[in-house]
Coordinates of C-alpha atoms in Angstrom, one line a residue:
M907 CA 17.9 27.2 -5.7
T908 CA 20.9 26.9 -3.8
D909 CA 23.1 30.1 -3.3
Y910 CA 25.5 29.6 -0.7
F911 CA 26.7 25.7 -0.7
E912 CA 28.8 24.1 -3.3
V913 CA 30.3 20.6 -3.3
H914 CA 33.9 20.6 -4.4
E915 CA 35.2 16.9 -3.7
R916 CA 33.4 13.9 -3.5
D917 CA 34.3 10.4 -1.7
G918 CA 31.4 8.3 -1.9
A919 CA 28.5 10.2 -0.1
A920 CA 31.2 12.0 2.0
R921 CA 31.8 15.7 0.4
V922 CA 34.5 18.3 0.7
G923 CA 32.3 21.8 0.1
E924 CA 32.0 25.1 0.8
L925 CA 29.5 27.2 2.6
R926 CA 29.5 30.5 0.7
L927 CA 29.3 32.8 3.9
D928 CA 31.3 35.9 4.3
P929 CA 34.1 34.6 5.0
S930 CA 33.3 31.0 3.6
V931 CA 33.7 27.9 5.4
R932 CA 35.0 24.6 4.2
T933 CA 33.1 21.7 5.1
P934 CA 32.7 19.1 6.8
A935 CA 33.0 21.8 9.4
L936 CA 32.3 22.2 12.9
V937 CA 29.9 25.2 13.5
T938 CA 28.4 27.1 16.5
D939 CA 26.1 29.9 17.4
A940 CA 27.1 33.3 16.1
D941 CA 26.7 34.6 19.6
A942 CA 28.8 31.7 21.2
G943 CA 30.8 32.9 24.1
T944 CA 28.6 35.5 25.6
D945 CA 25.6 35.0 27.9
P946 CA 22.3 36.7 27.6
D947 CA 23.4 39.9 29.3
G948 CA 26.5 40.0 27.2
E949 CA 29.0 38.7 29.5
D950 CA 31.8 36.2 28.4
S951 CA 30.7 32.6 29.3
F952 CA 32.0 29.1 29.1
R953 CA 32.3 27.9 25.6
P954 CA 35.4 26.1 24.7
E955 CA 34.6 25.6 21.1
T956 CA 34.4 29.5 20.1
D957 CA 38.1 29.1 18.9
L958 CA 37.7 26.1 16.7
A959 CA 34.3 26.0 15.6
H960 CA 33.0 28.8 12.8
P961 CA 30.3 30.8 14.7
V962 CA 28.0 31.3 11.9
L963 CA 24.7 29.8 13.1
R964 CA 21.8 32.1 14.0
D965 CA 18.4 30.5 15.0
A966 CA 15.3 32.3 14.3
G967 CA 13.7 30.3 17.0
S968 CA 11.2 27.6 17.7
E969 CA 7.4 28.0 17.0
W970 CA 6.6 25.7 19.9
T971 CA 7.0 28.6 22.1
A972 CA 6.0 31.4 20.3
D973 CA 4.8 32.8 16.6
R974 CA 8.1 34.1 14.7
D975 CA 8.3 36.9 12.5
R976 CA 10.4 36.4 9.2
P977 CA 13.9 36.6 10.1
A978 CA 16.4 39.1 8.8
G979 CA 19.3 37.3 7.9
D980 CA 22.7 38.4 6.6
D981 CA 25.5 36.8 4.4
G982 CA 27.9 36.2 7.2
S983 CA 25.7 33.8 8.9
L984 CA 23.5 30.4 8.1
T985 CA 20.0 31.4 9.6
L986 CA 17.8 28.5 11.0
L987 CA 14.6 29.3 9.8
P988 CA 11.6 29.0 12.3
H989 CA 11.1 25.4 13.3
R990 CA 9.3 22.9 15.3
G991 CA 11.7 20.2 16.2
L992 CA 10.4 16.8 17.2
P993 CA 12.2 13.9 18.9
A994 CA 13.1 10.8 17.0
G995 CA 10.4 8.2 16.7
T996 CA 7.5 10.5 16.6
P997 CA 4.8 9.3 14.1
G998 CA 5.0 10.7 10.7
E999 CA 1.6 12.1 10.7
V1000 CA 2.3 14.1 13.7
Q1001 CA 5.6 15.6 12.2
E1002 CA 3.9 16.5 8.9
A1003 CA 0.9 18.2 10.9
F1004 CA 3.2 20.4 12.9
A1005 CA 6.1 21.0 10.1
P1006 CA 6.2 24.9 9.5
D1007 CA 6.4 26.1 5.8
A1008 CA 10.0 27.3 5.1
A1009 CA 10.2 30.9 4.3
D1010 CA 11.4 32.1 0.8
V1011 CA 14.3 34.4 1.8
E1012 CA 17.4 35.4 0.0
F1013 CA 20.1 34.9 2.7
P1014 CA 21.9 31.7 3.7
S1015 CA 19.4 29.4 5.4
A1016 CA 18.6 26.2 6.9
A1017 CA 15.4 24.3 7.4
V1018 CA 14.7 21.9 10.1
V1019 CA 13.3 18.4 8.9
S1020 CA 13.3 14.9 9.5
P1021 CA 13.1 11.8 7.1
D1022 CA 9.3 12.0 7.2
T1023 CA 8.9 15.9 6.6
A1024 CA 12.2 16.1 4.4
A1025 CA 11.6 18.0 1.0
D1026 CA 13.2 20.8 -1.1
C1027 CA 12.5 23.8 0.9
G1028 CA 14.7 26.1 -1.2
T1029 CA 17.2 26.3 1.8
D1030 CA 21.1 26.0 1.7
A1031 CA 21.0 23.6 4.6
Y1032 CA 19.2 21.0 6.2
V1033 CA 19.0 20.2 10.0
L1034 CA 18.0 16.7 11.0
S1035 CA 15.4 16.9 13.8
G1036 CA 15.8 14.3 16.6
A1037 CA 19.5 13.5 15.7
P1038 CA 20.6 12.6 19.2
G1039 CA 17.8 10.0 19.2
V1040 CA 19.1 8.2 16.0
V1041 CA 22.9 8.5 16.9
G1042 CA 23.9 5.1 18.5
H1043 CA 21.3 3.2 16.4
A1044 CA 22.8 1.9 13.3
E1045 CA 19.5 1.0 11.5
A1046 CA 18.0 4.3 12.5
F1047 CA 20.7 6.4 11.9
V1048 CA 21.3 5.1 8.3
D1049 CA 17.9 5.2 7.6
A1050 CA 17.4 8.7 8.9
V1051 CA 20.5 10.3 7.0
V1052 CA 20.0 8.4 3.7
G1053 CA 16.1 9.1 3.6
V1054 CA 17.1 13.0 4.3
R1055 CA 20.0 13.0 1.8
E1056 CA 18.0 11.3 -0.8
T1057 CA 15.0 13.6 -0.5
V1058 CA 16.7 17.2 -0.4
P1059 CA 18.8 18.6 -3.2
P1060 CA 22.2 17.1 -3.6
D1061 CA 24.0 20.7 -3.3
T1062 CA 22.7 21.4 0.2
A1063 CA 24.5 20.8 3.7
L1064 CA 23.3 18.3 6.2
Y1065 CA 23.6 19.5 9.6
L1066 CA 23.3 16.9 12.7
P1067 CA 23.3 19.1 15.9
G1068 CA 24.2 17.7 19.3
V1069 CA 25.7 14.2 18.2
A1070 CA 29.5 14.8 17.1
T1071 CA 32.1 13.1 19.1
P1072 CA 35.9 12.6 18.0
A1073 CA 35.2 8.9 17.7
N1074 CA 31.7 9.1 15.5
V1075 CA 32.5 12.2 13.3
A1076 CA 34.5 10.5 10.5
T1077 CA 31.2 8.0 10.3
L1078 CA 28.9 10.9 10.2
V1079 CA 30.9 12.5 7.1
Y1080 CA 31.2 9.0 5.5
A1081 CA 27.4 8.8 5.6
G1082 CA 26.8 12.3 4.3
V1083 CA 27.1 14.8 7.0
D1084 CA 28.5 18.3 6.5
L1085 CA 27.9 20.3 9.4
V1086 CA 28.2 19.3 13.2
D1087 CA 28.5 21.2 16.3
A1088 CA 30.7 20.4 19.6
D1089 CA 27.6 20.5 22.1
R1090 CA 28.0 16.6 22.7
A1091 CA 31.8 16.9 23.2
V1092 CA 31.3 19.8 25.6
V1093 CA 28.5 18.3 27.7
R1094 CA 30.5 14.8 28.1
G1095 CA 33.5 16.7 29.0
T1096 CA 31.6 18.6 32.1
Q1097 CA 30.3 15.0 32.7
G1098 CA 34.0 14.0 33.2
H1099 CA 34.3 11.8 30.0
Y1100 CA 37.5 12.1 28.1
L1101 CA 37.0 11.6 24.5
T1102 CA 39.2 10.2 21.9
V1103 CA 39.1 8.8 18.3
D1104 CA 39.0 5.3 19.8
G1105 CA 36.1 5.9 22.5
H1106 CA 36.2 7.4 25.8
A1107 CA 37.7 7.1 29.4
F1108 CA 36.4 8.5 32.6
L1109 CA 38.7 11.3 33.9
D1110 CA 38.9 10.1 37.4
N1111 CA 40.7 6.8 35.9
L1112 CA 43.2 8.4 33.9
D1113 CA 46.5 8.8 35.8
E1114 CA 48.1 10.4 32.8
L1115 CA 46.4 12.4 29.6
P1116 CA 47.0 10.6 26.2
C1117 CA 46.9 13.6 24.2
A1118 CA 49.2 16.6 23.6
C1119 CA 46.6 19.5 22.9
P1120 CA 46.8 22.8 24.6
A1121 CA 44.3 22.0 27.1
C1122 CA 46.4 18.7 28.1
R1123 CA 49.9 20.1 28.4
G1124 CA 49.7 21.1 32.0
P1125 CA 49.8 18.9 35.2
R1126 CA 47.4 16.1 35.6
E1127 CA 46.5 17.1 39.1
S1128 CA 44.9 20.4 37.8
F1129 CA 43.2 19.2 34.9
D1130 CA 39.6 19.6 35.8
R1131 CA 36.2 19.2 33.8
A1132 CA 36.4 22.3 32.2
D1133 CA 39.5 21.3 30.8
C1134 CA 38.2 18.0 29.8
A1135 CA 35.7 19.9 27.7
T1136 CA 38.2 22.0 26.1
H1137 CA 40.1 18.9 25.1
N1138 CA 36.9 17.1 23.7
V1139 CA 36.5 19.9 21.3
N1140 CA 40.2 20.0 20.8
A1141 CA 39.9 16.5 19.7
L1142 CA 36.6 16.7 17.8
A1143 CA 38.2 19.5 15.5
A1144 CA 41.3 17.1 15.0
A1145 CA 39.1 14.2 13.9
L1146 CA 37.0 16.1 11.7
A1147 CA 40.2 17.9 10.0
T1148 CA 41.5 14.0 9.4
A1149 CA 38.0 13.3 7.9
R1150 CA 38.3 16.3 5.8
R1151 CA 41.8 15.0 4.5
R1152 CA 40.8 11.4 4.0
V1153 CA 37.9 12.8 1.7
H1154 CA 40.1 14.9 -0.4
E1155 CA 42.5 12.1 -0.7
G1156 CA 39.6 9.8 -1.8
R1157 CA 40.2 7.4 1.1
L1158 CA 38.0 8.0 4.0
R1159 CA 36.7 4.3 3.8
D1160 CA 40.2 2.9 4.2
Y1161 CA 40.4 5.0 7.3
L1162 CA 36.9 4.3 8.5
E1163 CA 37.3 0.3 8.3
G1164 CA 40.0 0.7 11.0
Q1165 CA 38.9 3.5 13.3
A1166 CA 35.2 2.8 13.5
R1167 CA 35.9 -0.4 15.1
H1168 CA 36.4 1.0 18.5
E1169 CA 32.8 1.1 18.9
Q1170 CA 30.3 -1.4 17.9
W1171 CA 27.5 0.6 16.4
L1172 CA 30.1 2.6 14.2
T1173 CA 31.0 -0.6 12.5
A1174 CA 27.3 -1.5 12.3
V1175 CA 26.7 2.1 10.5
F1176 CA 29.2 1.3 7.8
R1177 CA 28.0 -2.2 7.3
R1178 CA 24.3 -1.2 6.9
L1179 CA 25.4 1.7 4.4
D1180 CA 27.1 -1.0 2.5
D1181 CA 23.5 -2.5 2.5
Q1182 CA 22.4 0.7 0.9
Y1183 CA 24.2 -0.3 -2.2
G1184 CA 22.4 2.1 -4.4
Y1185 CA 22.8 5.1 -2.4
L1186 CA 26.4 4.8 -2.0
E1187 CA 26.9 3.3 -5.8
Q1188 CA 25.6 6.6 -7.2
H1189 CA 28.1 8.7 -5.0
T1190 CA 31.0 6.6 -5.7
P1191 CA 33.3 7.6 -8.4
L1192 CA 34.0 5.0 -11.2
V1193 CA 37.9 5.4 -10.9
R1194 CA 40.3 7.2 -8.7
T1195 CA 43.9 7.7 -8.5
A1196 CA 44.1 6.6 -4.7
E1197 CA 45.3 3.5 -3.5
M1198 CA 42.6 1.2 -1.8
T1199 CA 43.9 -0.7 1.5
A1200 CA 42.3 -4.1 1.6
A1201 CA 42.9 -4.8 5.4
S1202 CA 39.7 -6.4 6.4
E1203 CA 36.9 -8.4 5.2
D1204 CA 34.5 -5.5 5.1
T1205 CA 36.7 -4.2 2.0
I1206 CA 34.8 -7.0 -0.2
R1207 CA 31.3 -5.1 0.5
R1208 CA 32.7 -2.0 -0.7
V1209 CA 31.1 -0.4 -3.8
E1210 CA 34.2 -0.4 -5.9
I1211 CA 34.9 -4.2 -5.3
Q1212 CA 31.4 -5.0 -5.9
R1213 CA 31.1 -2.9 -9.0
F1214 CA 34.1 -4.6 -10.5
A1215 CA 32.8 -8.0 -9.7
R1216 CA 29.5 -7.5 -11.2
R1217 CA 30.8 -6.1 -14.4
V1218 CA 33.3 -8.7 -14.9
T1219 CA 30.9 -11.4 -14.7
D1220 CA 27.9 -9.6 -16.4
R1221 CA 29.6 -7.6 -19.1
Y1222 CA 33.2 -8.8 -19.9
R1223 CA 33.5 -11.4 -22.5
N1224 CA 36.7 -13.6 -23.2
R1225 CA 37.5 -13.4 -27.0
F1226 CA 40.4 -15.7 -27.0
S1227 CA 40.1 -19.4 -28.1
N1228 CA 43.1 -20.6 -26.1
P1229 CA 43.1 -22.2 -22.8
L1230 CA 42.5 -20.5 -19.5
V1231 CA 45.3 -20.3 -17.0
V1232 CA 44.5 -19.2 -13.4
V1233 CA 47.3 -17.7 -11.5
P1234 CA 47.6 -16.0 -8.0
C1235 CA 47.8 -12.4 -7.8
S1236 CA 51.1 -10.3 -6.7
A1237 CA 51.8 -7.4 -4.4
R1238 CA 53.3 -5.3 -7.1
K1239 CA 50.4 -3.9 -9.4
P1240 CA 49.8 -4.0 -12.4
Y1241 CA 50.4 -7.8 -11.9
S1242 CA 52.3 -7.8 -15.2
D1243 CA 55.0 -5.7 -13.6
S1244 CA 55.8 -8.1 -10.9
Q1245 CA 58.7 -10.7 -11.0
S1246 CA 56.2 -13.6 -10.1
H1247 CA 54.0 -12.8 -13.4
G1248 CA 57.2 -12.3 -15.4
Q1249 CA 58.0 -16.1 -14.9
F1250 CA 54.2 -17.0 -15.6
H1251 CA 54.4 -15.1 -18.9
D1252 CA 57.5 -16.7 -20.1
A1253 CA 56.0 -20.0 -19.3
V1254 CA 52.7 -19.1 -21.2
Q1255 CA 54.2 -17.0 -24.2
W1256 CA 50.7 -15.9 -25.2
R1257 CA 49.4 -19.5 -25.7
A1258 CA 46.5 -19.2 -23.0
H1259 CA 44.6 -16.3 -21.6
K1260 CA 45.7 -15.3 -17.9
V1261 CA 43.1 -14.7 -15.1
S1262 CA 44.3 -13.7 -11.9
L1263 CA 42.4 -14.5 -8.6
T1264 CA 42.7 -12.2 -5.6
S1265 CA 41.1 -11.0 -2.6
P1266 CA 39.3 -8.7 -2.4
I1267 CA 38.7 -8.1 -6.0
G1268 CA 37.8 -11.5 -7.2
A1269 CA 38.9 -12.6 -10.9
V1270 CA 41.0 -10.2 -13.0
P1271 CA 41.3 -11.1 -16.9
Q1272 CA 44.4 -9.8 -18.1
E1273 CA 43.0 -7.3 -20.3
L1274 CA 41.7 -5.5 -17.3
E1275 CA 44.3 -5.6 -15.0
L1276 CA 45.1 -1.6 -15.5
T1277 CA 41.4 -1.0 -14.7
Y1278 CA 40.4 0.6 -11.7
P1279 CA 40.3 -1.0 -8.9
A1280 CA 42.7 -3.9 -10.0
Q1281 CA 46.1 -1.8 -10.2
H1282 CA 44.9 0.3 -7.2
Y1283 CA 44.7 -1.8 -4.3
D1284 CA 47.0 -3.3 -1.6
S1285 CA 45.9 -6.4 0.6
V1286 CA 47.1 -8.1 3.6
V1287 CA 48.9 -11.1 2.4
T1288 CA 49.2 -14.0 5.1
G1289 CA 48.9 -17.2 2.9
R1290 CA 45.6 -17.6 4.7
W1291 CA 42.0 -17.1 3.4
S1292 CA 39.2 -16.6 5.6
A1293 CA 35.9 -18.3 4.8
T1294 CA 34.2 -14.9 3.5
E1295 CA 37.3 -14.3 1.2
V1296 CA 37.0 -18.1 -0.2
E1297 CA 33.2 -17.7 -0.7
F1298 CA 33.4 -14.3 -2.6
V1299 CA 36.3 -15.0 -5.0
A1300 CA 34.9 -18.5 -5.6
D1301 CA 31.5 -17.0 -6.4
V1302 CA 32.8 -14.7 -9.0
F1303 CA 35.4 -17.0 -10.8
R1304 CA 32.4 -19.4 -11.0
A1305 CA 30.0 -16.8 -12.3
Y1306 CA 33.0 -15.9 -14.9
L1307 CA 33.4 -19.5 -15.9
E1308 CA 29.7 -19.8 -16.6
R1309 CA 29.9 -16.8 -18.8
N1310 CA 33.0 -17.6 -20.6
D1311 CA 33.7 -20.7 -22.6
Y1312 CA 37.4 -22.4 -22.4
P1313 CA 38.5 -25.5 -24.1
R1314 CA 40.3 -26.2 -20.8
V1315 CA 41.4 -24.5 -17.4
I1316 CA 44.8 -24.8 -15.9
A1317 CA 45.4 -23.7 -12.3
H1318 CA 48.6 -22.4 -11.8
V1319 CA 47.7 -21.9 -8.0
P1320 CA 49.3 -22.5 -4.7
E1321 CA 47.9 -24.9 -1.9
D1322 CA 46.0 -21.9 -0.3
Y1323 CA 44.0 -21.4 -3.4
R1324 CA 43.0 -24.7 -3.7
P1325 CA 39.7 -24.2 -1.8
I1326 CA 38.5 -21.6 -4.2
T1327 CA 39.2 -23.9 -7.5
E1328 CA 38.0 -27.0 -5.8
R1329 CA 34.7 -25.2 -4.9
V1330 CA 34.3 -23.8 -8.5
K1331 CA 35.2 -27.4 -9.9
A1332 CA 32.4 -29.0 -7.9
A1333 CA 30.0 -26.4 -8.6
L1334 CA 30.5 -26.5 -12.3
D1335 CA 31.5 -30.2 -12.6
T1336 CA 34.7 -29.1 -14.6
E1337 CA 38.1 -30.5 -14.6
F1338 CA 41.1 -28.1 -13.6
V1339 CA 44.7 -29.3 -14.3
Y1340 CA 47.0 -28.4 -11.7
T1341 CA 50.6 -27.5 -12.5
V1342 CA 52.0 -26.1 -9.2
E1343 CA 54.4 -28.3 -7.1
D1344 CA 55.1 -26.5 -3.8
H1345 CA 55.3 -22.9 -5.3
P1346 CA 54.1 -21.3 -8.5
T1347 CA 57.5 -19.9 -9.2
T1348 CA 59.5 -22.9 -8.4
T1349 CA 61.5 -24.3 -11.7
E1350 CA 59.5 -27.4 -11.5
S1351 CA 56.1 -25.6 -11.3
I1352 CA 57.0 -23.2 -14.3
G1353 CA 58.1 -26.2 -16.2
N1354 CA 54.9 -28.0 -15.6
L1355 CA 53.2 -25.0 -16.9
A1356 CA 55.1 -24.6 -20.0
A1357 CA 54.6 -28.2 -20.7
E1358 CA 50.9 -28.2 -20.5
L1359 CA 50.8 -25.6 -23.2
A1360 CA 53.5 -26.8 -25.3
D1361 CA 51.1 -28.0 -28.1
E1362 CA 49.1 -24.5 -28.1
L1363 CA 49.4 -22.0 -30.8
K1364 CA 50.3 -18.3 -29.9
Y1365 CA 48.0 -15.5 -30.4
G1366 CA 49.3 -12.6 -31.9
K1367 CA 50.0 -8.8 -30.9
R1368 CA 47.2 -7.7 -32.8
E1369 CA 44.7 -10.2 -31.6
R1370 CA 45.8 -9.3 -28.0
Q1371 CA 45.6 -5.4 -28.6
H1372 CA 42.1 -5.6 -30.1
N1373 CA 40.7 -7.7 -27.8
T1374 CA 42.4 -5.6 -24.8
V1375 CA 40.5 -2.7 -26.2
K1376 CA 37.2 -4.3 -26.9
A1377 CA 37.3 -5.9 -23.2
I1378 CA 37.8 -2.4 -21.6
A1379 CA 35.0 -1.1 -23.5
D1380 CA 32.6 -4.2 -22.5
Y1381 CA 33.7 -3.5 -19.0
Q1382 CA 33.2 0.4 -19.3
F1383 CA 30.2 0.6 -21.4
G1384 CA 27.9 -2.4 -21.3
D1385 CA 27.7 -5.9 -22.5
G1386 CA 28.8 -6.2 -26.3
A1387 CA 30.0 -2.4 -26.2
G1388 CA 33.3 -3.7 -27.7
D1389 CA 32.0 -5.2 -30.8
D1390 CA 29.5 -2.4 -31.4
L1391 CA 32.0 0.2 -30.9
F1392 CA 35.2 -1.4 -32.5
G1393 CA 34.1 -3.7 -35.1
E1394 CA 36.6 -2.1 -37.5
L1395 CA 39.8 -1.2 -35.6
R1396 CA 43.3 -0.2 -35.8
I1397 CA 45.6 0.0 -32.9
R1398 CA 48.6 2.4 -32.5
G1399 CA 50.9 3.1 -29.5
S1400 CA 52.0 0.4 -27.0
H1401 CA 50.5 -1.2 -23.8
P1402 CA 49.3 0.5 -21.4
G1403 CA 48.4 3.5 -23.8
L1404 CA 46.7 1.8 -26.7
Q1405 CA 45.2 4.1 -29.2
A1406 CA 42.1 3.0 -31.0
H1407 CA 41.7 4.1 -34.7
D1408 CA 39.0 3.5 -37.4
A1409 CA 39.8 2.0 -40.6
D1410 CA 40.7 5.5 -42.3
G1411 CA 43.2 6.2 -39.3
D1412 CA 41.1 8.6 -37.4
Q1413 CA 41.7 8.1 -33.5
L1414 CA 38.7 7.3 -31.9
A1415 CA 39.8 6.5 -28.2
V1416 CA 42.6 5.8 -25.8
V1417 CA 43.4 3.5 -23.1
T1418 CA 44.1 5.9 -20.0
R1419 CA 47.2 4.9 -18.2
N1420 CA 45.9 6.0 -14.6
Y1421 CA 42.4 4.3 -14.6
G1422 CA 42.6 1.5 -17.4
T1423 CA 39.5 3.1 -19.1
L1424 CA 38.8 4.5 -22.5
A1425 CA 38.8 8.3 -23.1
F1426 CA 37.1 9.1 -26.5
T1427 CA 38.0 11.8 -29.1
L1428 CA 35.0 13.6 -30.7
A1429 CA 35.0 10.9 -33.7
G1430 CA 35.0 8.4 -31.1
A1431 CA 32.1 9.9 -29.0
R1432 CA 30.0 10.3 -32.5
R1433 CA 30.4 6.8 -33.3
W1434 CA 29.3 6.0 -29.5
V1435 CA 26.2 7.9 -30.3
D1436 CA 25.5 6.1 -33.3
S1437 CA 26.1 2.4 -32.0
D1438 CA 23.9 0.1 -30.3
A1439 CA 26.2 0.5 -27.2
P1440 CA 24.7 2.3 -24.3
T1441 CA 25.4 6.2 -24.3
K1442 CA 25.8 8.1 -21.3
R1443 CA 24.5 11.5 -22.3
V1444 CA 24.2 15.1 -20.6
E1445 CA 22.0 17.7 -22.3
I1446 CA 23.2 21.2 -21.9
D1447 CA 21.5 24.6 -22.8
D1448 CA 22.6 26.9 -25.7
F1449 CA 26.1 27.5 -25.2
V1450 CA 29.5 26.0 -26.4
P1451 CA 31.5 24.6 -23.3
H1452 CA 35.2 25.4 -22.6
G1453 CA 36.8 23.4 -20.1
S1454 CA 33.8 22.5 -17.9
V1455 CA 30.1 22.3 -17.8
L1456 CA 28.7 23.6 -14.7
A1457 CA 25.5 22.5 -13.1
P1458 CA 23.3 25.3 -14.1
G1459 CA 24.0 24.7 -17.7
V1460 CA 22.7 21.1 -17.4
V1461 CA 19.2 20.6 -18.8
A1462 CA 19.2 16.8 -18.2
A1463 CA 21.3 13.9 -17.4
D1464 CA 21.2 10.1 -17.8
H1465 CA 20.9 8.7 -14.4
D1466 CA 23.2 6.2 -14.7
V1467 CA 26.1 8.6 -14.9
R1468 CA 28.6 8.1 -12.0
V1469 CA 31.7 10.5 -11.3
G1470 CA 34.5 9.7 -13.5
D1471 CA 32.4 8.0 -16.4
E1472 CA 32.9 9.0 -19.7
V1473 CA 30.1 11.2 -21.3
V1474 CA 28.8 12.8 -24.4
V1475 CA 27.7 16.4 -24.1
E1476 CA 24.8 17.6 -26.6
G1477 CA 23.3 21.0 -26.7
P1478 CA 21.8 23.3 -29.5
S1479 CA 25.3 24.8 -30.2
A1480 CA 27.8 22.2 -29.2
F1481 CA 28.8 18.5 -29.2
A1482 CA 31.5 17.5 -26.5
V1483 CA 32.9 14.5 -24.7
G1484 CA 34.5 14.6 -21.3
R1485 CA 34.7 13.2 -17.9
A1486 CA 31.5 13.4 -15.4
Q1487 CA 32.3 15.3 -12.2
M1488 CA 28.9 14.4 -10.7
S1489 CA 26.5 11.8 -10.9
G1490 CA 23.6 12.1 -13.4
P1491 CA 21.0 12.5 -10.6
E1492 CA 23.3 15.3 -9.1
M1493 CA 23.4 17.2 -12.4
D1494 CA 19.8 17.4 -12.8
R1495 CA 19.0 18.5 -9.4
S1496 CA 22.1 20.7 -8.4
T1497 CA 22.4 24.4 -9.3
R1498 CA 26.1 25.0 -8.4
G1499 CA 29.3 23.0 -9.1
I1500 CA 31.1 21.4 -12.2
A1501 CA 29.0 18.7 -13.8
V1502 CA 31.5 17.5 -16.6
Q1503 CA 34.9 18.3 -17.2
V1504 CA 35.3 18.6 -21.0
R1505 CA 38.1 17.3 -23.0
H1506 CA 37.1 18.0 -26.6
V1507 CA 34.2 20.0 -28.2
A1508 CA 33.0 21.3 -31.4
E1509 CA 30.5 23.9 -32.3
T1510 CA 27.2 22.8 -34.2

């Protein structure tokens, strides 16, 4: 059971948490030995990290050199239990043969493990043995960190000693590391390596110092290797603070896509992490309020993008009988608020179903233009598509058309979109009618679009609203969920805050303006449970939750629950509905933290 570490915020595998010592430490954190700053004789020694790192570590010692007695810990430090560290690459059977048994202690503790020996040791933190041997090797690093993180309890801290630099610490945090030290930064400084977030330089080659930290404010002539080590620690602490802030904002990936490109292995790390889709997807929230910056092709591989594309092509179903009009995206979000889409609407006048093509999202049906991340991204607009963008958007659009039937397809897109539509046209042997002359918003182009739809009948407001609620339900809960949940439906309110009511007038759900997803009332949650739509459940102990359900109160949770998911909470004394604050696997295995933020509850 974890007593001394709690996760407060999540951004993919990265977390902001609290090491609950006396005083507490906010993670991800820079930590050092509790006796840092003194040598064995008690005299002051050179340790530049003592002012910036938290002196909370106490090492009970290696069992390679001697048998160790049970350590005496305290609430103010994290005690590393007796251990036998081994270098990276040591055969698994050797590691297992020499792995010590973790002591059962009642104070904050950490166990030294490797990917082969990792297990639930009942400690509050885990130290990755041989970490310096995998840093610099993307595949080995990702395998090691993911292997340990998936094995140890989710509400425990992961510590990688001897590896952090200003350039790599944000990547370490993104992968799921919570604690680092300044050892590598200090050593590199004493060797004359001046470290920054974009790499390093040899001190002897610097005519001026590109930093304004206290260590760098003096004359360049008097700046020596001791000052260099101090600067390196300052730069590391600043980079770690930036990573914490980015996690808090939900924008660490945005930052990393630019910052990590300064070192090839760091770029390789986040690309290999993208290949670990199951690991990242389980930890990535379903919705966020933060804007997503789409500034590189790597954005296409993000969980949020891939998840949206998969749900649109696997779950969404068009319910309109009108033709399809394909239009370009707009810089303004949601698209319908933009000037260009206002002109498209004036020409279409509800006589066709609109789908926007965009990089990096893919295809966005008009009913889902509010649904995260469709209204939460900003991309670089150059008028030129890369081969990767064309391939991705075309593949999504092709899969969309294979799933949905339309009497005809009108492509109201500019010339730079043609490689996408022509690729799909060839793959499906489908004819597209093109209506753009020069630019989609010219008078001639808008006139062509309106003329092409002149003989089509308009669909009404009721049909549009019903189809929007059902489409969001399909996307959010599963294929066919819209019809299962809202077969009989009355709509009140106006777009975007549509309210779904049953035939008797009882409110079932509302479309949330921030995320474009459905939030249930108790009546809606009961209908969800009774329907054939996949239900995400959290079973709790015998109590009535008020405000939130904490992890210790969870008996079991569906493993497909993600942060931000709508969930039903059921227990012997209560029935509730709310939004998940942890993934289902985390709820099952955590002993601290908020599992569900409850919206409505009824005693049973």
